[in-house]
C-alpha positions as YAML, in Angstrom:
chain: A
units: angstrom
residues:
- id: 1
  name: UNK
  ca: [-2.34, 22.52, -3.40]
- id: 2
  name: UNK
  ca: [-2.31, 22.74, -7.03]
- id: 3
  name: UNK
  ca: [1.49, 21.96, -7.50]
- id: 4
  name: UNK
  ca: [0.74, 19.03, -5.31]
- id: 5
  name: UNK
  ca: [-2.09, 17.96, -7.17]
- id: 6
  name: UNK
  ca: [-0.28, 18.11, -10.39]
- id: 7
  name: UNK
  ca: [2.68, 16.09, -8.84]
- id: 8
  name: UNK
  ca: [0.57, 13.73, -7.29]
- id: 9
  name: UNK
  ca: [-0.07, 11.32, -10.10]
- id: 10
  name: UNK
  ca: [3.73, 11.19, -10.90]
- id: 11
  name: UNK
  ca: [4.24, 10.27, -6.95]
- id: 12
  name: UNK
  ca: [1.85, 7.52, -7.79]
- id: 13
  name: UNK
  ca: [3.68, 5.93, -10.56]
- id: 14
  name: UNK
  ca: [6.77, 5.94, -8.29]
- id: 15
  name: UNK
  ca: [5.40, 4.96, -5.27]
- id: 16
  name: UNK
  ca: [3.81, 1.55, -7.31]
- id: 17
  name: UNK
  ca: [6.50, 0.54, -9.13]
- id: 18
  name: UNK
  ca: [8.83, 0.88, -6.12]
- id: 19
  name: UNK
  ca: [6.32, -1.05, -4.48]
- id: 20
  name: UNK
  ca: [6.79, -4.17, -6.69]
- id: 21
  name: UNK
  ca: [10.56, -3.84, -6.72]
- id: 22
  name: UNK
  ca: [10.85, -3.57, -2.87]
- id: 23
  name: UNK
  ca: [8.94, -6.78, -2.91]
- id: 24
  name: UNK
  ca: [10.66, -8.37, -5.14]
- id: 25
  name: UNK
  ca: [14.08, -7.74, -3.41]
- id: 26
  name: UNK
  ca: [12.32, -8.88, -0.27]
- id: 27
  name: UNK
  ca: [11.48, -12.27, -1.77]
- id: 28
  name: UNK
  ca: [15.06, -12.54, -2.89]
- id: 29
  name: UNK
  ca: [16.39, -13.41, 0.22]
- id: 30
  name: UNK
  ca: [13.82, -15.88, 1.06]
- id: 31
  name: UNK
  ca: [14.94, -18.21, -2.53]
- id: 32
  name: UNK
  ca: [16.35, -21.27, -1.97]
- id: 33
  name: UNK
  ca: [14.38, -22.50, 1.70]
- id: 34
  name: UNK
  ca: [17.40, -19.27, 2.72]
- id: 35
  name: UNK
  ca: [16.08, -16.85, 5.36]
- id: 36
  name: UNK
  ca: [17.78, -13.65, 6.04]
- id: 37
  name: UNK
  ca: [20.17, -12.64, 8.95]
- id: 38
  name: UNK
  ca: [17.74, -11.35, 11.55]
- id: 39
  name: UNK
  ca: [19.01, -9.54, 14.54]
- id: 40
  name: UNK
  ca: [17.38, -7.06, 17.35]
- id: 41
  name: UNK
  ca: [16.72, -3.55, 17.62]
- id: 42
  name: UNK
  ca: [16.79, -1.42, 20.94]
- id: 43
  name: UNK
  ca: [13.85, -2.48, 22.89]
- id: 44
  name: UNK
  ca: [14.24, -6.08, 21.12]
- id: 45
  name: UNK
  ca: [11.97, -6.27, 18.19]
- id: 46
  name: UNK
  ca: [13.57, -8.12, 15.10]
- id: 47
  name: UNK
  ca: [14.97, -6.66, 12.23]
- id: 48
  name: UNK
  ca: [16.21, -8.72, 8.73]
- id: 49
  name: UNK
  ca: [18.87, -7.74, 6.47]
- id: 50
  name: UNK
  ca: [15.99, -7.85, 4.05]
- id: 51
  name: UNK
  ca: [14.29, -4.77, 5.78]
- id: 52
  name: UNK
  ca: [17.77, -3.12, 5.89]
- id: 53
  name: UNK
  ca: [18.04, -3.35, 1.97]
- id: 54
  name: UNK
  ca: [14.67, -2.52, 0.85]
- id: 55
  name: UNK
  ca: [14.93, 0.34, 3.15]
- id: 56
  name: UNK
  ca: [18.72, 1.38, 1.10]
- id: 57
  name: UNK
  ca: [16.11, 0.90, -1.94]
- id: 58
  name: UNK
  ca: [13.38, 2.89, -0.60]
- id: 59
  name: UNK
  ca: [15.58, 5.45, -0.17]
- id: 60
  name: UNK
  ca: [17.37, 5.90, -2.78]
- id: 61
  name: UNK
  ca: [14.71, 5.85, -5.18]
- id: 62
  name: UNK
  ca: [12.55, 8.14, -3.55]
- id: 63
  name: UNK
  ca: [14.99, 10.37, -2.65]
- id: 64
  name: UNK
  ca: [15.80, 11.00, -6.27]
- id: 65
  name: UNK
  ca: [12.58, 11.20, -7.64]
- id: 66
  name: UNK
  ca: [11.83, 14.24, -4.87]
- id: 67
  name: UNK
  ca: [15.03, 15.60, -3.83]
- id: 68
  name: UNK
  ca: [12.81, 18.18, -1.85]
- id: 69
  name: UNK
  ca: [10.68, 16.12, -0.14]
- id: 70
  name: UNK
  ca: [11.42, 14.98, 3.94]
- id: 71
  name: UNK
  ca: [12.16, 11.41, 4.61]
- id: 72
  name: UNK
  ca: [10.85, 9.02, 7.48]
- id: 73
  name: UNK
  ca: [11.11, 5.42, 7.95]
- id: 74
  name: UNK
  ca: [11.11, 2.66, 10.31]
- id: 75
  name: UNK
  ca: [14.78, 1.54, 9.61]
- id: 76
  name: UNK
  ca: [16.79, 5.37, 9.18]
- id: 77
  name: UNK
  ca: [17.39, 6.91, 12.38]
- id: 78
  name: UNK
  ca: [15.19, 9.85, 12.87]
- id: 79
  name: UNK
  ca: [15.78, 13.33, 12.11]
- id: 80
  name: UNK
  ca: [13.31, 15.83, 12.64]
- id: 81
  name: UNK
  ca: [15.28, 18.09, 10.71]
- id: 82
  name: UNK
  ca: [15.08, 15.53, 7.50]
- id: 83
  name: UNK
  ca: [11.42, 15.45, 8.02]
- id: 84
  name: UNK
  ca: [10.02, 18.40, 9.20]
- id: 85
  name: UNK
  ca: [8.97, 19.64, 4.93]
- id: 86
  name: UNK
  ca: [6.01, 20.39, 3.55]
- id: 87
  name: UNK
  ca: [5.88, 16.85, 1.80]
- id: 88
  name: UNK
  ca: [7.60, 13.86, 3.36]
- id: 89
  name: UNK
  ca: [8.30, 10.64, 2.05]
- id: 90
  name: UNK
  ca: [7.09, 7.74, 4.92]
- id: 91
  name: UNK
  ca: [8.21, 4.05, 4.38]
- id: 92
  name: UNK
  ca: [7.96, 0.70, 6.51]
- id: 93
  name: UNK
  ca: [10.45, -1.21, 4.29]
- id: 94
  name: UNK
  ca: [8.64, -4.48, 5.51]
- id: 95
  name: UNK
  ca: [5.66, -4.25, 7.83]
- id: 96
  name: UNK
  ca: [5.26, -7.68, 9.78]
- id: 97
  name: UNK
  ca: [8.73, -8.65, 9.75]
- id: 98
  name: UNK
  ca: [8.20, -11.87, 12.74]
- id: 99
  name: UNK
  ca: [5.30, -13.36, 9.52]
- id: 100
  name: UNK
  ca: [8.10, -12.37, 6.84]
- id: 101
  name: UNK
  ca: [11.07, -14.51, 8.70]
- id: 102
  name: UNK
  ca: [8.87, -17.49, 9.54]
- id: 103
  name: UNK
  ca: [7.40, -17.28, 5.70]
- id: 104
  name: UNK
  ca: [3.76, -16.46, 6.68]
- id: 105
  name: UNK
  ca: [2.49, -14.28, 4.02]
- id: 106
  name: UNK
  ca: [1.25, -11.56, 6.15]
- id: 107
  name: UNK
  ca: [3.63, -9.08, 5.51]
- id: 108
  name: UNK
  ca: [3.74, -5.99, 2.98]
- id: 109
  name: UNK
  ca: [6.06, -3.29, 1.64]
- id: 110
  name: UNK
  ca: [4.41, 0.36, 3.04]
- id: 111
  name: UNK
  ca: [5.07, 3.35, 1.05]
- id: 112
  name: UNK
  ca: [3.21, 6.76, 1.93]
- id: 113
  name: UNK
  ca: [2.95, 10.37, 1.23]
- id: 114
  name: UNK
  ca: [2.36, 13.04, 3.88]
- id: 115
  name: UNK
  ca: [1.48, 17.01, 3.54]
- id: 116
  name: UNK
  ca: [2.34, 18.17, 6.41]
- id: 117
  name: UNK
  ca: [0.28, 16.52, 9.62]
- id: 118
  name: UNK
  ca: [-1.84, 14.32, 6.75]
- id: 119
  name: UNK
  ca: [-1.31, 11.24, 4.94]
- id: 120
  name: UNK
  ca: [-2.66, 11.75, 0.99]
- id: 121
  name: UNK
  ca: [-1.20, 8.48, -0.35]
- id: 122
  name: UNK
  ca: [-0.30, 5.50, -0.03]
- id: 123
  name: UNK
  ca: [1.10, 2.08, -1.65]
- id: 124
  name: UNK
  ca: [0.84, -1.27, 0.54]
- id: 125
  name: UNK
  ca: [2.14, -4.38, -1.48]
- id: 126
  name: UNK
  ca: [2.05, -8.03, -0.05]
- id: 127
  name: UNK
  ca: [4.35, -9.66, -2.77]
- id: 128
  name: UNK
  ca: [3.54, -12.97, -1.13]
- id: 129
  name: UNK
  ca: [-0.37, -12.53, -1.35]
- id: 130
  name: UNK
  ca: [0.29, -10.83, -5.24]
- id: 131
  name: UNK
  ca: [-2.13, -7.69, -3.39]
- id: 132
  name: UNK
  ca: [-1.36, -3.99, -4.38]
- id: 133
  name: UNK
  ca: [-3.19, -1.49, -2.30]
- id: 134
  name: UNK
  ca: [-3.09, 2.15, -3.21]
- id: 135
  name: UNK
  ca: [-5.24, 5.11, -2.19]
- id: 136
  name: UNK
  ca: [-4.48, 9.15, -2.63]
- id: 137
  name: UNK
  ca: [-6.44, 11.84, -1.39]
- id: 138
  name: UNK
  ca: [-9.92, 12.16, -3.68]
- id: 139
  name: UNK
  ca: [-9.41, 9.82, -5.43]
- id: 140
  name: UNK
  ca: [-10.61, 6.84, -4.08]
- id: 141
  name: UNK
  ca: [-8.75, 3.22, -2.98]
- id: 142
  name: UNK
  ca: [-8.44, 0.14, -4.65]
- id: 143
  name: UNK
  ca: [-6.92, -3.60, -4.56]
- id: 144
  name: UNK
  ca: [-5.32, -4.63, -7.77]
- id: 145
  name: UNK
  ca: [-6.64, -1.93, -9.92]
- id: 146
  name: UNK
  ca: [-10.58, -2.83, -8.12]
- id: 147
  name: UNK
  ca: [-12.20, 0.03, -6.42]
- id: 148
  name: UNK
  ca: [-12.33, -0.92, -2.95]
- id: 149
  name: UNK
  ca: [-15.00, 0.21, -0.01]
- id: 150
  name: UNK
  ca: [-15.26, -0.68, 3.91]
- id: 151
  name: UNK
  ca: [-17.88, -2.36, 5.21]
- id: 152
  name: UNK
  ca: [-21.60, -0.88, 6.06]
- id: 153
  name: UNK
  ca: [-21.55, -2.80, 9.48]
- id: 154
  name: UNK
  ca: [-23.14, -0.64, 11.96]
- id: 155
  name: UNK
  ca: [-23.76, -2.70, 15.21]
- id: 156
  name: UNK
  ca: [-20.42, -4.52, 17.45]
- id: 157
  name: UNK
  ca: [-22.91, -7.55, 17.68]
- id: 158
  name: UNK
  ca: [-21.26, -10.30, 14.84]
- id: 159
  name: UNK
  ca: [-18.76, -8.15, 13.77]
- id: 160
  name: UNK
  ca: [-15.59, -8.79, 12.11]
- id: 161
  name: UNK
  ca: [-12.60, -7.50, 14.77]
- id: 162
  name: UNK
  ca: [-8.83, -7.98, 14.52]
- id: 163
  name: UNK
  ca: [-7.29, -7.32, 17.71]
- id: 164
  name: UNK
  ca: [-5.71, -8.58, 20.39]
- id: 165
  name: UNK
  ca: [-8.33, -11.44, 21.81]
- id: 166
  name: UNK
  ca: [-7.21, -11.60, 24.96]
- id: 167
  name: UNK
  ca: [-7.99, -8.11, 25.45]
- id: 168
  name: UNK
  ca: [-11.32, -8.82, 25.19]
- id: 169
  name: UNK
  ca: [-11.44, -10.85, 27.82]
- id: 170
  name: UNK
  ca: [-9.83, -9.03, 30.40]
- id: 171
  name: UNK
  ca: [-11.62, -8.69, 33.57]
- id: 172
  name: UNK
  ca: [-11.02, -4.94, 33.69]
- id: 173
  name: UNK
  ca: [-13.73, -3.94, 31.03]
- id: 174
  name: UNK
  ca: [-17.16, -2.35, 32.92]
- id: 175
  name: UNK
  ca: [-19.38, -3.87, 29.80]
- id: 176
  name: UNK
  ca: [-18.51, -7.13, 28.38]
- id: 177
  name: UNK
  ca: [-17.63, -7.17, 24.29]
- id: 178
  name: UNK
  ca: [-20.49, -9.08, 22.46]
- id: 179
  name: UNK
  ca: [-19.82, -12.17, 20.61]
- id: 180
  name: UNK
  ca: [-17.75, -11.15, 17.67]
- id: 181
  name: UNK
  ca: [-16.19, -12.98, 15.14]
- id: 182
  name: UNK
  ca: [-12.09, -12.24, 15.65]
- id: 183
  name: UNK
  ca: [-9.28, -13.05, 13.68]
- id: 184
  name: UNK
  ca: [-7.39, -16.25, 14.03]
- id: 185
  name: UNK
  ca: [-4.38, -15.40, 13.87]
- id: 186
  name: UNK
  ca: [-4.31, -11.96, 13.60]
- id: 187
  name: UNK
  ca: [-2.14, -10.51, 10.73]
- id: 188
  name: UNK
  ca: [1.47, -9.41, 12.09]
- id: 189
  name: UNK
  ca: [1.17, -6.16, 9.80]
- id: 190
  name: UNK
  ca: [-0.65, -3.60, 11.42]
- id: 191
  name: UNK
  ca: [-1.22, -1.75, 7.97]
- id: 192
  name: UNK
  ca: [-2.17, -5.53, 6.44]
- id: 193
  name: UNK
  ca: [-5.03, -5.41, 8.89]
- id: 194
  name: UNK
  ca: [-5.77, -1.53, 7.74]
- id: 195
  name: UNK
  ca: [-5.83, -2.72, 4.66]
- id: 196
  name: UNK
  ca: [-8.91, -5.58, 5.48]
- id: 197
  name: UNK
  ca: [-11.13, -3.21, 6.74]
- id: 198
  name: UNK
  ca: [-10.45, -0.78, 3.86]
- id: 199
  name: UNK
  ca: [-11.51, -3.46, 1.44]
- id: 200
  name: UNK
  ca: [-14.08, -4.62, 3.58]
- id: 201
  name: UNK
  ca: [-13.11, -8.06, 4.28]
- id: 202
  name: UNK
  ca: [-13.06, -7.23, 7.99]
- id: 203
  name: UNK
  ca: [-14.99, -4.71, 9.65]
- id: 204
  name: UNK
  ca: [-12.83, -3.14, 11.81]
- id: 205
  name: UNK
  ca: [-8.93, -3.19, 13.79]
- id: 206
  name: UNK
  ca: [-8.62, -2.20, 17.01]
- id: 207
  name: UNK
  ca: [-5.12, -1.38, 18.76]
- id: 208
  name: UNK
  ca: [-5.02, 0.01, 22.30]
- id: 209
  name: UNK
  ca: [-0.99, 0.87, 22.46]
- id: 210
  name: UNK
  ca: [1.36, 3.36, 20.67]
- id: 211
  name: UNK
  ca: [1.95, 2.90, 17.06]
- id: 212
  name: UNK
  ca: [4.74, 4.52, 14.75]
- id: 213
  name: UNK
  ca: [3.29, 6.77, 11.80]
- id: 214
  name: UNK
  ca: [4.99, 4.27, 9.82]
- id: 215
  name: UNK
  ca: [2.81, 1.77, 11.34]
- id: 216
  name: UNK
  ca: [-0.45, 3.33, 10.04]
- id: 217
  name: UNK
  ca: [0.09, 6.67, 7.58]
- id: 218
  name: UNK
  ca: [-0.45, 3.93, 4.14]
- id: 219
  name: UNK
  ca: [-2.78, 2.64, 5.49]
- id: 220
  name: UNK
  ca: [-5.05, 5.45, 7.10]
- id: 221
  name: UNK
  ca: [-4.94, 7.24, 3.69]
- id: 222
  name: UNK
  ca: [-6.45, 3.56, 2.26]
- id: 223
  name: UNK
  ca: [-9.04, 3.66, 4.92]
- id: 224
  name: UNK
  ca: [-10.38, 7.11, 4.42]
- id: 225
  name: UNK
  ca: [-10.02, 7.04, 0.92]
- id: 226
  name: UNK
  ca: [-12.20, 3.99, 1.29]
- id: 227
  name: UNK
  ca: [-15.11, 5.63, 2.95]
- id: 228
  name: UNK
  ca: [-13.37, 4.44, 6.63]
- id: 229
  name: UNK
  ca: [-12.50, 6.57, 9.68]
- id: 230
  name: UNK
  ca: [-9.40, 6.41, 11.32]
- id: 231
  name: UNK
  ca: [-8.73, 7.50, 14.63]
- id: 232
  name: UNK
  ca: [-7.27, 7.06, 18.29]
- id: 233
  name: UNK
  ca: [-8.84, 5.40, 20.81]
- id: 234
  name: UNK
  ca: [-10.08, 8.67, 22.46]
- id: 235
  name: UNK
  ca: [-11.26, 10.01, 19.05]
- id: 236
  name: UNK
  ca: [-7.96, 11.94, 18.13]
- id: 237
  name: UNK
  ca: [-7.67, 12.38, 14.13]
- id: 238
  name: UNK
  ca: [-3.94, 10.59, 12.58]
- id: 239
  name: UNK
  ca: [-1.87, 13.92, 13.06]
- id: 240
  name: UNK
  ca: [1.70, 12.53, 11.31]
- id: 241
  name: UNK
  ca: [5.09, 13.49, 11.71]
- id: 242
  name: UNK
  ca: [4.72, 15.75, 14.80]
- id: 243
  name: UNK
  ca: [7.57, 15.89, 17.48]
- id: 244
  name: UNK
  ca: [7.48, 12.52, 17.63]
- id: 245
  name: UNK
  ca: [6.12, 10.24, 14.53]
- id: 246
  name: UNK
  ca: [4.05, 7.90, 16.61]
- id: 247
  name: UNK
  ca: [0.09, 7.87, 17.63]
- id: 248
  name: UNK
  ca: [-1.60, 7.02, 21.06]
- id: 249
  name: UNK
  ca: [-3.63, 4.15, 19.67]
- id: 250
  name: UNK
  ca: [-6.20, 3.14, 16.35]
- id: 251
  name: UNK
  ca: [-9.34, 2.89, 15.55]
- id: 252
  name: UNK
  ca: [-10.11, 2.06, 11.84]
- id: 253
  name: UNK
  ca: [-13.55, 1.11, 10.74]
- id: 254
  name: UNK
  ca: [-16.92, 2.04, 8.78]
- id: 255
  name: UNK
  ca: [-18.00, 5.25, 9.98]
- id: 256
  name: UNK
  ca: [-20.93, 3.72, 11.65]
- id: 257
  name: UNK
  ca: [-19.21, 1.19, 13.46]
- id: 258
  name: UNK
  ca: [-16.04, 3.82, 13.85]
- id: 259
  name: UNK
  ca: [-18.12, 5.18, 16.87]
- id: 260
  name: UNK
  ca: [-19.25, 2.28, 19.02]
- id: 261
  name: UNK
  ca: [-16.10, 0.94, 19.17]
- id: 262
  name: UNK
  ca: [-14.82, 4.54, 20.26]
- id: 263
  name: UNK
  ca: [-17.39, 4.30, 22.89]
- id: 264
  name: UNK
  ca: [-16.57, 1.35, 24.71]
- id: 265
  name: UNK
  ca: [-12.86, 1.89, 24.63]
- id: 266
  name: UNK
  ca: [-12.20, 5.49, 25.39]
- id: 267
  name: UNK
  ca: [-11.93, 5.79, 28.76]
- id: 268
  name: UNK
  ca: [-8.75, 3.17, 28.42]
- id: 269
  name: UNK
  ca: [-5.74, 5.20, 29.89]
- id: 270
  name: UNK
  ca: [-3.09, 5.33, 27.11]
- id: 271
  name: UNK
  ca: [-0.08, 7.75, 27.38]
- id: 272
  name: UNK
  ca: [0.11, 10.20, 24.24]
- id: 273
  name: UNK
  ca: [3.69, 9.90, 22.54]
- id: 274
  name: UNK
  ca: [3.94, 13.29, 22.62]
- id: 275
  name: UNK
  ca: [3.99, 14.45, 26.02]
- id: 276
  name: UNK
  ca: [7.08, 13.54, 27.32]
...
């Protein structure tokens, strides 16, 4: 660990200033009332030609700063082989990309850094929102240069929830949520919503489906780092770039909320990514 720890801080300087150029680039093709070329993936979620060249960025920064490091991101096709190092570079070139092409500012640039299985940093930027999150392993998270901490809710009574609402009303649960206070609309970005509860705006996000470790290494790092757990639904720690990069579910929240909310929503049957 000590070579890491004495590359770390360089990683950070990287990792932030990429951060404000990726968003930058981003907002470029939104100038002018112009929205970029969207088109679909397989399995039909959108992608921009914005996400295509902050990704080109992404990667061609990175990959020069740490020629030895692995690569994974949401717009490169996978390659375990590319990945499978002791450090790997992880990178959602625009997280909440339906809010980025209708101009809703809930939408960030995701940069992370794993050691093997574990995320130990992390850079989420919302350009349109001006908010920089970082986090790296011991050494605490912060918004905009401000130390940052979850919440101390401890009790699913009143709290603050962003997850799918309708799931809370489906007839299927055997012990009906409590009155909560949910957001309305939800943020698009999954790590936008990490990033709430890390700075304690929000007590807690829920998701019960599979999620991409692009989709949550940033922001897991940001949660832990600010006194948060973050888990699956069945209690599963966020085990990154395994066979396949993607986790059964989330769970991020104060560590005395972390557990109720594990409680009521474990026995929900959720295939694991990687059991084929």
């Amino acid at each position: 660990m000590q070579a890491i720890d004495r590359h770390l801080a360089e990683d950070m300087v990287t990792l932030r200033s990429l951060a404000h150029e990726a968003g930058q680039l981003a907002l470029s093709y939104r100038q002018d009332g112009q929205s970029a070329r969207m088109w679909k993936k397989t399995g039909g979620s959108p992608v921009t030609e914005a996400d295509i060249a902050v990704n080109a960025l992404c990667s061609s920064r990175l990959k020069a700063a740490r020629p030895d490091y692995g690569w994974l991101s949401e717009e490169t096709l996978d390659n375990a082989d590319n990945r499978q190092k002791q450090l790997c570079w992880v990178v959602d070139p625009i997280d909440g990309t339906r809010a980025y092409m209708r101009d809703d500012p809930n939408w960030c640039i995701a940069l992370a850094l794993l050691e093997e299985s574990r995320a130990i940093a992390g850079v989420l930027y919302a350009p349109a929102q001006n908010r920089l999150y970082e986090a790296w392993h011991g050494g605490g998270a912060f918004l905009n240069g401000e130390s940052i901490r979850v919440s101390r809710c401890a009790a699913e009574e009143g709290c603050r929830l962003i997850t799918n609402e309708g799931m809370l009303s489906h007839s299927a649960w055997p012990e009906p949520w409590p009155d909560l206070t949910v957001a309305r609309p939800k943020p698009n970005s999954t790590l936008l919503r990490m990033a709430l509860v890390a700075s304690g705006e929000w007590d807690a996000t829920l998701t019960l489906s599979n999620k991409a470790d692009w989709d949550l290494a940033a922001g897991t790092v940001l949660v832990e780092e600010a006194g948060g757990l973050v888990t699956t639904h069945k209690g599963e720690p966020m085990l990154f770039n395994r066979d396949i990069p993607a986790q059964r579910s989330v769970i991020a929240a104060g560590i005395a909320l972390h557990p109720l909310l594990m409680r009521r929503t474990e026995f929900v049957d959720i295939p694991d990514p990687q059991v084929a």
